[in-house]
mmCIF file of C-alpha atoms and ligand atoms in Angstrom:
data_model
loop_
_atom_site.group_PDB
_atom_site.id
_atom_site.type_symbol
_atom_site.label_atom_id
_atom_site.label_comp_id
_atom_site.label_asym_id
_atom_site.label_seq_id
_atom_site.Cartn_x
_atom_site.Cartn_y
_atom_site.Cartn_z
ATOM 1 C CA UNK J 1 16.197 10.121 5.409
ATOM 2 C CA UNK J 2 17.635 12.446 7.730
ATOM 3 C CA UNK J 3 17.295 11.759 11.540
ATOM 4 C CA UNK J 4 16.249 14.930 13.647
ATOM 5 C CA UNK J 5 18.403 15.350 15.966
ATOM 6 C CA UNK J 6 17.328 17.878 18.246
ATOM 7 C CA UNK J 7 14.459 16.944 19.371
ATOM 8 C CA UNK J 8 13.169 14.633 22.432
ATOM 9 C CA UNK J 9 11.425 12.516 20.095
ATOM 10 C CA UNK J 10 13.471 12.214 16.779
ATOM 11 C CA UNK J 11 11.360 12.696 14.096
ATOM 12 C CA UNK J 12 11.805 10.826 10.462
ATOM 13 C CA UNK J 13 12.598 14.063 7.470
ATOM 14 C CA UNK J 14 11.315 13.114 3.767
ATOM 15 C CA UNK J 15 13.233 11.736 2.054
ATOM 16 C CA UNK J 16 15.475 14.577 -0.829
ATOM 17 C CA UNK J 17 14.702 15.208 -4.299
ATOM 18 C CA UNK J 18 14.933 12.170 -6.299
ATOM 19 C CA UNK J 19 18.343 13.395 -7.575
ATOM 20 C CA UNK J 20 19.681 9.576 -10.107
ATOM 21 C CA UNK J 21 23.322 10.826 -10.084
ATOM 22 C CA UNK J 22 23.020 11.157 -6.899
ATOM 23 C CA UNK J 23 21.786 7.422 -6.347
ATOM 24 C CA UNK J 24 23.328 6.507 -9.644
ATOM 25 C CA UNK J 25 21.173 4.555 -10.990
ATOM 26 C CA UNK J 26 22.695 2.113 -13.810
ATOM 27 C CA UNK J 27 20.822 2.878 -16.964
ATOM 28 C CA UNK J 28 19.697 -0.291 -18.044
ATOM 29 C CA UNK J 29 17.522 -0.781 -15.162
ATOM 30 C CA UNK J 30 16.499 3.179 -16.116
ATOM 31 C CA UNK J 31 12.910 3.348 -17.950
ATOM 32 C CA UNK J 32 13.663 5.270 -21.708
ATOM 33 C CA UNK J 33 11.146 7.683 -20.630
ATOM 34 C CA UNK J 34 13.123 8.382 -17.989
ATOM 35 C CA UNK J 35 16.114 9.779 -19.735
ATOM 36 C CA UNK J 36 14.326 11.919 -21.690
ATOM 37 C CA UNK J 37 11.543 12.700 -19.144
ATOM 38 C CA UNK J 38 10.850 16.296 -19.118
ATOM 39 C CA UNK J 39 9.721 16.593 -15.266
ATOM 40 C CA UNK J 40 13.299 15.516 -14.901
ATOM 41 C CA UNK J 41 14.336 19.472 -12.758
ATOM 42 C CA UNK J 42 13.641 19.377 -9.285
ATOM 43 C CA UNK J 43 11.575 22.581 -9.644
ATOM 44 C CA UNK J 44 8.720 20.815 -11.102
ATOM 45 C CA UNK J 45 9.734 17.574 -8.113
ATOM 46 C CA UNK J 46 10.316 19.211 -4.534
ATOM 47 C CA UNK J 47 7.634 20.188 -2.279
ATOM 48 C CA UNK J 48 7.822 23.191 -1.818
ATOM 49 C CA UNK J 49 7.474 23.522 2.054
ATOM 50 C CA UNK J 50 6.370 26.493 4.424
ATOM 51 C CA UNK J 51 8.212 27.710 7.144
ATOM 52 C CA UNK J 52 7.464 26.636 10.517
ATOM 53 C CA UNK J 53 5.861 28.975 12.674
ATOM 54 C CA UNK J 54 6.417 29.443 16.685
ATOM 55 C CA UNK J 55 3.472 28.586 17.676
ATOM 56 C CA UNK J 56 3.570 25.790 19.837
ATOM 57 C CA UNK J 57 6.365 22.149 19.977
ATOM 58 C CA UNK J 58 4.359 20.955 16.813
ATOM 59 C CA UNK J 59 4.684 23.198 14.359
ATOM 60 C CA UNK J 60 7.501 24.789 15.022
ATOM 61 C CA UNK J 61 8.867 21.402 14.804
ATOM 62 C CA UNK J 62 7.090 20.766 11.502
ATOM 63 C CA UNK J 63 5.136 18.603 12.436
ATOM 64 C CA UNK J 64 2.057 19.774 11.069
ATOM 65 C CA UNK J 65 3.658 20.634 8.548
ATOM 66 C CA UNK J 66 4.606 17.043 7.566
ATOM 67 C CA UNK J 67 0.965 15.820 8.401
ATOM 68 C CA UNK J 68 -0.536 17.675 5.436
ATOM 69 C CA UNK J 69 2.337 16.931 3.205
ATOM 70 C CA UNK J 70 2.170 13.343 3.725
ATOM 71 C CA UNK J 71 -1.688 13.187 2.229
ATOM 72 C CA UNK J 72 -1.763 16.068 0.287
ATOM 73 C CA UNK J 73 -4.817 16.594 -1.082
ATOM 74 C CA UNK J 74 -5.028 15.916 -5.607
ATOM 75 C CA UNK J 75 -5.548 19.635 -5.159
ATOM 76 C CA UNK J 76 -2.137 20.134 -3.573
ATOM 77 C CA UNK J 77 -0.411 18.076 -5.127
ATOM 78 C CA UNK J 78 -1.041 19.608 -9.033
ATOM 79 C CA UNK J 79 -0.514 23.319 -7.591
ATOM 80 C CA UNK J 80 3.350 21.826 -6.782
ATOM 81 C CA UNK J 81 3.472 20.551 -10.775
ATOM 82 C CA UNK J 82 2.620 24.083 -11.418
ATOM 83 C CA UNK J 83 -0.499 22.828 -12.811
ATOM 84 C CA UNK J 84 -4.007 24.722 -12.477
ATOM 85 C CA UNK J 85 -6.183 22.678 -10.505
ATOM 86 C CA UNK J 86 -8.794 22.063 -14.140
ATOM 87 C CA UNK J 87 -9.788 18.443 -14.409
ATOM 88 C CA UNK J 88 -7.691 18.689 -18.354
ATOM 89 C CA UNK J 89 -4.728 19.819 -17.164
ATOM 90 C CA UNK J 90 -5.262 17.127 -14.449
ATOM 91 C CA UNK J 91 -4.812 14.784 -16.382
ATOM 92 C CA UNK J 92 -1.771 16.215 -18.297
ATOM 93 C CA UNK J 93 0.009 16.988 -15.314
ATOM 94 C CA UNK J 94 -0.474 12.977 -14.333
ATOM 95 C CA UNK J 95 0.288 11.705 -18.238
ATOM 96 C CA UNK J 96 3.559 14.711 -17.703
ATOM 97 C CA UNK J 97 4.373 13.050 -14.534
ATOM 98 C CA UNK J 98 3.680 8.988 -15.874
ATOM 99 C CA UNK J 99 6.759 10.110 -18.485
ATOM 100 C CA UNK J 100 9.187 9.786 -15.982
ATOM 101 C CA UNK J 101 7.679 6.930 -13.885
ATOM 102 C CA UNK J 102 6.193 4.678 -16.990
ATOM 103 C CA UNK J 103 3.241 2.560 -16.422
ATOM 104 C CA UNK J 104 4.274 -0.647 -15.206
ATOM 105 C CA UNK J 105 1.324 -2.123 -17.840
ATOM 106 C CA UNK J 106 2.288 0.583 -20.281
ATOM 107 C CA UNK J 107 5.883 -1.111 -20.255
ATOM 108 C CA UNK J 108 5.059 -4.736 -19.309
ATOM 109 C CA UNK J 109 6.710 -5.598 -21.695
ATOM 110 C CA UNK J 110 9.973 -4.639 -21.606
ATOM 111 C CA UNK J 111 9.648 -5.273 -17.349
ATOM 112 C CA UNK J 112 8.999 -9.015 -18.921
ATOM 113 C CA UNK J 113 12.011 -8.966 -21.043
ATOM 114 C CA UNK J 114 14.193 -7.587 -18.137
ATOM 115 C CA UNK J 115 12.526 -10.238 -16.751
ATOM 116 C CA UNK J 116 13.871 -12.985 -19.219
ATOM 117 C CA UNK J 117 15.969 -15.389 -17.561
ATOM 118 C CA UNK J 118 15.654 -13.837 -14.356
ATOM 119 C CA UNK J 119 13.973 -15.056 -11.269
ATOM 120 C CA UNK J 120 11.434 -12.318 -10.032
ATOM 121 C CA UNK J 121 10.810 -11.922 -6.319
ATOM 122 C CA UNK J 122 7.867 -9.732 -5.539
ATOM 123 C CA UNK J 123 7.351 -7.271 -2.680
ATOM 124 C CA UNK J 124 3.378 -6.198 -2.053
ATOM 125 C CA UNK J 125 2.288 -3.322 0.594
ATOM 126 C CA UNK J 126 -0.654 -4.228 1.879
ATOM 127 C CA UNK J 127 -3.037 -0.862 2.063
ATOM 128 C CA UNK J 128 -4.062 1.444 -0.917
ATOM 129 C CA UNK J 129 -1.796 -1.696 -3.484
ATOM 130 C CA UNK J 130 -3.538 -5.204 -2.719
ATOM 131 C CA UNK J 131 -7.035 -3.648 -1.421
ATOM 132 C CA UNK J 132 -8.082 0.548 -1.384
ATOM 133 C CA UNK J 133 -7.845 3.003 0.657
ATOM 134 C CA UNK J 134 -11.098 2.927 3.331
ATOM 135 C CA UNK J 135 -11.634 5.608 6.018
ATOM 136 C CA UNK J 136 -11.978 2.025 8.720
ATOM 137 C CA UNK J 137 -8.591 0.167 8.624
ATOM 138 C CA UNK J 138 -10.065 -3.226 9.729
ATOM 139 C CA UNK J 139 -13.046 -2.739 6.404
ATOM 140 C CA UNK J 140 -9.584 -2.953 3.998
ATOM 141 C CA UNK J 141 -10.014 -6.297 3.348
ATOM 142 C CA UNK J 142 -8.616 -8.045 0.220
ATOM 143 C CA UNK J 143 -11.275 -9.123 -2.957
ATOM 144 C CA UNK J 144 -11.480 -12.438 -3.856
ATOM 145 C CA UNK J 145 -10.501 -12.091 -7.388
ATOM 146 C CA UNK J 146 -6.803 -10.029 -5.565
ATOM 147 C CA UNK J 147 -6.162 -12.727 -3.262
ATOM 148 C CA UNK J 148 -6.345 -15.245 -6.652
ATOM 149 C CA UNK J 149 -3.890 -12.639 -8.388
ATOM 150 C CA UNK J 150 -1.506 -12.802 -5.352
ATOM 151 C CA UNK J 151 -2.002 -17.016 -5.322
ATOM 152 C CA UNK J 152 -1.438 -17.433 -8.901
ATOM 153 C CA UNK J 153 1.974 -15.425 -8.436
ATOM 154 C CA UNK J 154 3.654 -16.847 -5.330
ATOM 155 C CA UNK J 155 2.835 -20.312 -6.968
ATOM 156 C CA UNK J 156 5.987 -18.879 -9.774
ATOM 157 C CA UNK J 157 7.553 -16.314 -8.279
ATOM 158 C CA UNK J 158 8.271 -16.039 -4.057
ATOM 159 C CA UNK J 159 6.243 -13.377 -3.086
ATOM 160 C CA UNK J 160 6.086 -11.301 -0.183
ATOM 161 C CA UNK J 161 3.750 -8.943 1.939
ATOM 162 C CA UNK J 162 5.500 -6.003 3.669
ATOM 163 C CA UNK J 163 2.742 -3.814 5.673
ATOM 164 C CA UNK J 164 2.882 -1.766 8.669
ATOM 165 C CA UNK J 165 -0.301 -3.794 9.946
ATOM 166 C CA UNK J 166 0.771 -5.767 12.554
ATOM 167 C CA UNK J 167 1.603 -9.198 11.101
ATOM 168 C CA UNK J 168 -1.475 -11.151 12.209
ATOM 169 C CA UNK J 169 -3.776 -8.741 11.265
ATOM 170 C CA UNK J 170 -1.803 -8.631 7.565
ATOM 171 C CA UNK J 171 -1.469 -12.151 7.488
ATOM 172 C CA UNK J 172 -5.813 -12.918 8.744
ATOM 173 C CA UNK J 173 -6.480 -10.472 5.325
ATOM 174 C CA UNK J 174 -4.628 -12.178 2.851
ATOM 175 C CA UNK J 175 -4.531 -15.727 3.967
ATOM 176 C CA UNK J 176 -2.103 -17.382 1.952
ATOM 177 C CA UNK J 177 0.421 -19.181 3.992
ATOM 178 C CA UNK J 178 3.235 -19.729 1.426
ATOM 179 C CA UNK J 179 3.501 -15.952 1.544
ATOM 180 C CA UNK J 180 5.949 -14.291 3.634
ATOM 181 C CA UNK J 181 5.042 -11.348 5.943
ATOM 182 C CA UNK J 182 6.818 -8.327 6.989
ATOM 183 C CA UNK J 183 4.162 -6.269 9.925
ATOM 184 C CA UNK J 184 4.884 -3.564 11.627
ATOM 185 C CA UNK J 185 7.146 -2.178 8.843
ATOM 186 C CA UNK J 186 9.149 -4.934 8.311
ATOM 187 C CA UNK J 187 9.896 -5.662 11.742
ATOM 188 C CA UNK J 188 8.090 -8.389 12.300
ATOM 189 C CA UNK J 189 8.715 -11.703 10.027
ATOM 190 C CA UNK J 190 7.366 -15.013 8.689
ATOM 191 C CA UNK J 191 9.217 -16.978 6.206
ATOM 192 C CA UNK J 192 7.407 -20.486 5.183
ATOM 193 C CA UNK J 193 9.765 -22.925 6.942
ATOM 194 C CA UNK J 194 10.871 -24.941 4.118
ATOM 195 C CA UNK J 195 12.523 -21.327 2.084
ATOM 196 C CA UNK J 196 16.697 -21.427 3.106
ATOM 197 C CA UNK J 197 16.332 -18.956 5.806
ATOM 198 C CA UNK J 198 19.144 -16.585 7.940
ATOM 199 C CA UNK J 199 18.523 -18.581 10.885
ATOM 200 C CA UNK J 200 22.056 -17.364 12.420
ATOM 201 C CA UNK J 201 20.803 -14.037 13.315
ATOM 202 C CA UNK J 202 20.064 -13.725 17.217
ATOM 203 C CA UNK J 203 16.661 -12.313 15.894
ATOM 204 C CA UNK J 204 15.638 -15.529 13.702
ATOM 205 C CA UNK J 205 13.614 -18.245 16.192
ATOM 206 C CA UNK J 206 11.100 -20.699 15.254
ATOM 207 C CA UNK J 207 7.702 -20.258 15.796
ATOM 208 C CA UNK J 208 4.175 -21.909 14.636
ATOM 209 C CA UNK J 209 1.681 -20.233 12.666
ATOM 210 C CA UNK J 210 -2.391 -20.036 13.357
ATOM 211 C CA UNK J 211 -2.859 -23.256 11.885
ATOM 212 C CA UNK J 212 0.425 -24.817 14.374
ATOM 213 C CA UNK J 213 2.944 -25.477 10.799
ATOM 214 C CA UNK J 214 6.437 -24.575 11.683
ATOM 215 C CA UNK J 215 8.040 -21.178 11.031
ATOM 216 C CA UNK J 216 10.956 -18.375 10.918
ATOM 217 C CA UNK J 217 10.783 -15.901 12.567
ATOM 218 C CA UNK J 218 12.607 -12.748 12.681
ATOM 219 C CA UNK J 219 12.129 -9.377 14.877
ATOM 220 C CA UNK J 220 14.827 -7.208 15.176
ATOM 221 C CA UNK J 221 12.740 -5.156 17.785
ATOM 222 C CA UNK J 222 12.057 -7.885 19.837
ATOM 223 C CA UNK J 223 13.141 -6.021 22.844
ATOM 224 C CA UNK J 224 10.878 -3.352 22.260
ATOM 225 C CA UNK J 225 7.918 -4.874 22.607
ATOM 226 C CA UNK J 226 6.345 -4.170 26.556
ATOM 227 C CA UNK J 227 7.658 -0.073 25.194
ATOM 228 C CA UNK J 228 5.403 -0.607 22.772
ATOM 229 C CA UNK J 229 2.298 -2.375 24.748
ATOM 230 C CA UNK J 230 2.586 1.099 27.189
ATOM 231 C CA UNK J 231 3.029 3.700 24.819
ATOM 232 C CA UNK J 232 -0.044 1.951 22.852
ATOM 233 C CA UNK J 233 -1.744 2.691 26.025
ATOM 234 C CA UNK J 234 -0.686 5.701 26.599
ATOM 235 C CA UNK J 235 -2.024 7.170 23.155
ATOM 236 C CA UNK J 236 -5.828 5.777 23.560
ATOM 237 C CA UNK J 237 -5.625 7.384 26.812
ATOM 238 C CA UNK J 238 -4.703 10.360 26.289
ATOM 239 C CA UNK J 239 -6.373 10.739 22.658
ATOM 240 C CA UNK J 240 -9.851 9.342 23.414
ATOM 241 C CA UNK J 241 -11.181 13.103 23.731
ATOM 242 C CA UNK J 242 -10.714 13.882 20.171
ATOM 243 C CA UNK J 243 -13.334 12.818 18.382
ATOM 244 C CA UNK J 244 -12.309 10.555 15.021
ATOM 245 C CA UNK J 245 -8.630 9.590 16.348
ATOM 246 C CA UNK J 246 -7.830 5.736 16.318
ATOM 247 C CA UNK J 247 -4.952 3.929 17.693
ATOM 248 C CA UNK J 248 -4.080 0.894 16.199
ATOM 249 C CA UNK J 249 -1.452 -1.528 18.435
ATOM 250 C CA UNK J 250 0.374 -3.010 15.036
ATOM 251 C CA UNK J 251 2.695 -4.590 17.504
ATOM 252 C CA UNK J 252 6.694 -2.964 16.819
ATOM 253 C CA UNK J 253 4.888 0.240 16.473
ATOM 254 C CA UNK J 254 1.886 2.395 17.103
ATOM 255 C CA UNK J 255 -0.062 3.817 14.833
ATOM 256 C CA UNK J 256 -2.689 7.190 15.466
ATOM 257 C CA UNK J 257 -4.937 7.512 12.235
ATOM 258 C CA UNK J 258 -5.954 10.938 11.859
ATOM 259 C CA UNK J 259 -7.863 10.732 8.574
ATOM 260 C CA UNK J 260 -11.091 10.695 10.367
ATOM 261 C CA UNK J 261 -10.353 13.648 11.987
ATOM 262 C CA UNK J 262 -11.583 16.994 11.549
ATOM 263 C CA UNK J 263 -8.406 19.287 10.462
ATOM 264 C CA UNK J 264 -9.066 22.390 12.602
ATOM 265 C CA UNK J 265 -7.588 19.471 15.417
ATOM 266 C CA UNK J 266 -4.632 17.666 14.263
ATOM 267 C CA UNK J 267 -2.748 20.423 16.213
ATOM 268 C CA UNK J 268 -4.235 18.910 19.035
ATOM 269 C CA UNK J 269 -3.711 15.666 17.944
ATOM 270 C CA UNK J 270 -0.408 16.100 17.346
ATOM 271 C CA UNK J 271 0.539 18.014 20.445
ATOM 272 C CA UNK J 272 -0.937 15.171 21.664
ATOM 273 C CA UNK J 273 0.840 12.680 20.263
ATOM 274 C CA UNK J 274 4.118 14.586 20.995
ATOM 275 C CA UNK J 275 3.698 14.794 24.509
ATOM 276 C CA UNK J 276 3.809 11.787 24.755
ATOM 277 C CA UNK J 277 6.802 10.583 23.050
ATOM 278 C CA UNK J 278 8.800 13.635 25.024
ATOM 279 C CA UNK J 279 8.969 10.394 27.622
ATOM 280 C CA UNK J 280 9.988 7.946 25.270
ATOM 281 C CA UNK J 281 13.425 9.023 24.020
ATOM 282 C CA UNK J 282 13.499 5.629 22.168
ATOM 283 C CA UNK J 283 10.940 5.820 19.997
ATOM 284 C CA UNK J 284 10.383 8.251 17.369
ATOM 285 C CA UNK J 285 7.541 9.338 14.822
ATOM 286 C CA UNK J 286 7.489 8.873 11.102
ATOM 287 C CA UNK J 287 4.545 9.954 8.603
ATOM 288 C CA UNK J 288 1.758 7.958 6.664
ATOM 289 C CA UNK J 289 -1.126 8.776 5.084
ATOM 290 C CA UNK J 290 -3.334 10.692 7.491
ATOM 291 C CA UNK J 291 -1.599 8.313 10.468
ATOM 292 C CA UNK J 292 0.649 8.995 12.737
ATOM 293 C CA UNK J 293 3.216 6.050 13.550
ATOM 294 C CA UNK J 294 5.163 5.324 16.897
ATOM 295 C CA UNK J 295 8.083 3.009 15.991
ATOM 296 C CA UNK J 296 11.230 1.875 17.840
ATOM 297 C CA UNK J 297 14.251 4.421 17.140
ATOM 298 C CA UNK J 298 16.149 0.787 15.450
ATOM 299 C CA UNK J 299 18.124 0.877 11.514
ATOM 300 C CA UNK J 300 15.657 -0.611 10.018
ATOM 301 C CA UNK J 301 12.548 -0.504 7.949
ATOM 302 C CA UNK J 302 10.743 -1.502 5.057
ATOM 303 C CA UNK J 303 13.856 -1.361 2.599
ATOM 304 C CA UNK J 304 16.095 -3.576 5.355
ATOM 305 C CA UNK J 305 12.957 -6.343 5.136
ATOM 306 C CA UNK J 306 13.627 -6.103 1.368
ATOM 307 C CA UNK J 307 17.266 -6.862 1.759
ATOM 308 C CA UNK J 308 16.630 -9.217 4.529
ATOM 309 C CA UNK J 309 13.735 -11.472 2.409
ATOM 310 C CA UNK J 310 16.269 -11.827 -0.295
ATOM 311 C CA UNK J 311 18.492 -12.903 1.868
ATOM 312 C CA UNK J 312 16.775 -15.397 3.595
ATOM 313 C CA UNK J 313 15.519 -16.672 -0.132
ATOM 314 C CA UNK J 314 19.430 -17.005 -1.358
ATOM 315 C CA UNK J 315 18.200 -14.483 -3.901
ATOM 316 C CA UNK J 316 20.926 -11.591 -2.203
ATOM 317 C CA UNK J 317 23.465 -10.413 -4.605
ATOM 318 C CA UNK J 318 22.878 -12.506 -7.382
ATOM 319 C CA UNK J 319 22.557 -10.555 -11.329
ATOM 320 C CA UNK J 320 19.818 -13.512 -11.986
ATOM 321 C CA UNK J 321 17.592 -11.863 -9.612
ATOM 322 C CA UNK J 322 15.302 -8.795 -10.272
ATOM 323 C CA UNK J 323 12.966 -7.938 -6.849
ATOM 324 C CA UNK J 324 9.774 -6.270 -7.990
ATOM 325 C CA UNK J 325 7.957 -4.033 -4.422
ATOM 326 C CA UNK J 326 5.329 -2.510 -5.232
ATOM 327 C CA UNK J 327 3.613 0.418 -3.125
ATOM 328 C CA UNK J 328 1.907 3.217 -2.233
ATOM 329 C CA UNK J 329 2.967 5.445 0.934
ATOM 330 C CA UNK J 330 5.919 7.350 1.870
ATOM 331 C CA UNK J 331 7.546 3.760 4.134
ATOM 332 C CA UNK J 332 7.652 2.146 0.941
ATOM 333 C CA UNK J 333 10.299 5.044 -0.303
ATOM 334 C CA UNK J 334 12.932 3.004 2.053
ATOM 335 C CA UNK J 335 12.233 -0.122 -0.360
ATOM 336 C CA UNK J 336 12.339 1.813 -3.795
ATOM 337 C CA UNK J 337 15.229 3.071 -2.814
ATOM 338 C CA UNK J 338 16.834 -0.179 -1.758
ATOM 339 C CA UNK J 339 16.337 -1.365 -4.832
ATOM 340 C CA UNK J 340 17.085 1.434 -7.264
ATOM 341 C CA UNK J 341 20.064 2.048 -5.398
ATOM 342 C CA UNK J 342 20.999 -0.992 -5.413
ATOM 343 C CA UNK J 343 20.782 -1.315 -9.290
ATOM 344 C CA UNK J 344 18.370 -4.419 -8.472
ATOM 345 C CA UNK J 345 15.127 -3.484 -9.758
ATOM 346 C CA UNK J 346 11.992 -1.801 -9.730
ATOM 347 C CA UNK J 347 9.801 -0.265 -7.189
ATOM 348 C CA UNK J 348 6.146 0.947 -9.102
ATOM 349 C CA UNK J 349 4.138 3.394 -6.879
ATOM 350 C CA UNK J 350 0.638 2.839 -6.933
ATOM 351 C CA UNK J 351 -0.721 7.036 -6.811
ATOM 352 C CA UNK J 352 -3.576 8.443 -9.010
ATOM 353 C CA UNK J 353 -1.592 11.308 -8.720
ATOM 354 C CA UNK J 354 1.929 12.698 -9.027
ATOM 355 C CA UNK J 355 3.716 12.569 -6.474
ATOM 356 C CA UNK J 356 7.903 12.871 -5.572
ATOM 357 C CA UNK J 357 9.322 8.739 -5.287
ATOM 358 C CA UNK J 358 11.985 6.476 -5.892
ATOM 359 C CA UNK J 359 10.094 3.767 -7.945
ATOM 360 C CA UNK J 360 10.877 2.905 -11.192
ATOM 361 C CA UNK J 361 7.021 3.162 -12.710
ATOM 362 C CA UNK J 362 3.793 3.216 -11.234
ATOM 363 C CA UNK J 363 0.134 1.851 -11.628
ATOM 364 C CA UNK J 364 -3.358 3.846 -10.999
ATOM 365 C CA UNK J 365 -4.677 2.156 -8.070
ATOM 366 C CA UNK J 366 -5.015 -2.000 -6.734
ATOM 367 C CA UNK J 367 -7.084 -2.926 -9.947
ATOM 368 C CA UNK J 368 -4.038 -2.084 -12.100
ATOM 369 C CA UNK J 369 -2.232 -3.535 -10.181
ATOM 370 C CA UNK J 370 -4.054 -6.942 -10.524
ATOM 371 C CA UNK J 371 -4.350 -6.500 -13.742
ATOM 372 C CA UNK J 372 0.245 -6.384 -13.709
ATOM 373 C CA UNK J 373 -0.036 -9.466 -11.619
ATOM 374 C CA UNK J 374 -1.898 -11.397 -13.919
ATOM 375 C CA UNK J 375 0.214 -10.151 -16.676
ATOM 376 C CA UNK J 376 3.236 -11.793 -14.405
ATOM 377 C CA UNK J 377 1.731 -14.981 -14.358
ATOM 378 C CA UNK J 378 0.406 -14.708 -18.106
ATOM 379 C CA UNK J 379 3.210 -14.197 -19.514
ATOM 380 C CA UNK J 380 5.759 -16.596 -16.993
ATOM 381 C CA UNK J 381 3.157 -19.439 -18.153
ATOM 382 C CA UNK J 382 3.384 -18.966 -21.950
ATOM 383 C CA UNK J 383 6.597 -19.436 -21.106
ATOM 384 C CA UNK J 384 8.678 -15.839 -19.674
ATOM 385 C CA UNK J 385 8.955 -15.261 -23.682
ATOM 386 C CA UNK J 386 6.089 -13.817 -25.214
ATOM 387 C CA UNK J 387 4.152 -10.546 -23.451
ATOM 388 C CA UNK J 388 0.279 -10.074 -22.408
ATOM 389 C CA UNK J 389 -0.868 -6.717 -20.575
HETATM 390 MG MG1 MG L 401 0.202 1.845 1.821
#
């Protein structure tokens, strides 16, 4: 990703098109079907962009395009793959895409075989991965079955939840004390004290969780807390006249959701956030799924959080470790990229439509995620040798 620096508030641009030679992927980590994928041409994988207009700030700097492309409708995604949108063709498009990003369930045996004699470290995004995407983010609850699956996985493998939500919120939603939690896109990491943690780091402090248990906290953007709080309150005030807009304070970032805002009003909400950010050069904007996110300008993201947690667990720079990261969002691409570029492990994208990604594998939805987690547990319980899907 590149930071555009020619605006008052820098904006994260889309990741560059996936290119295996650029990424330098080790062939042993590549699913064989990726090597023979028929959709490897960038002709199919590059999402076309409209030329920026000159109507106003948000149009000319590409915000509106980014808002639309961050949550494109199914129809547009299929058209980007040069596929008409009849249902048969939609299935064909998805199946073709899966040649490049195979189902982690169908390729479970291959993953399990690669994981033999290795220590798996599991990283999970929350929204769209453990819980379905819903209109009201407060109602994205974890089912008991999924909680059970995550608890079982954590019995055998160190497990971290890495979310854009505040750490407190995602901790409340998941409710399992044995996990690592990285909220605010990894800017607020809490790990059990029992694990080896890089507590010599300047931003690592000891604290207590809600049950009073001692935990390690790592907060690389701690100095930004008052600024985020201030911008959150300004955003709430300035968007209160826009029907459907919802602003959330994620402690180290503020989110403006436009999922429930009429698309005709998107320019208004974009302009509003743009105007607020003009006064905060130390903050930047990123695009999530129908959400504008305001974050500190620091070199930190979900990928860095994965590296930090691995290091904390004493699992970095080791050949006998296999990190798996399951995510569905554009912000998860940073983590997919870290695993892919370092030949370290597998990113698994959760998507029911073809998408450009740095992940290796795919799953369609949270139900398939749960199946995959249960399969890992069953495989481990059988000695880690025989695969059951
Ligand atoms: Mg997500």
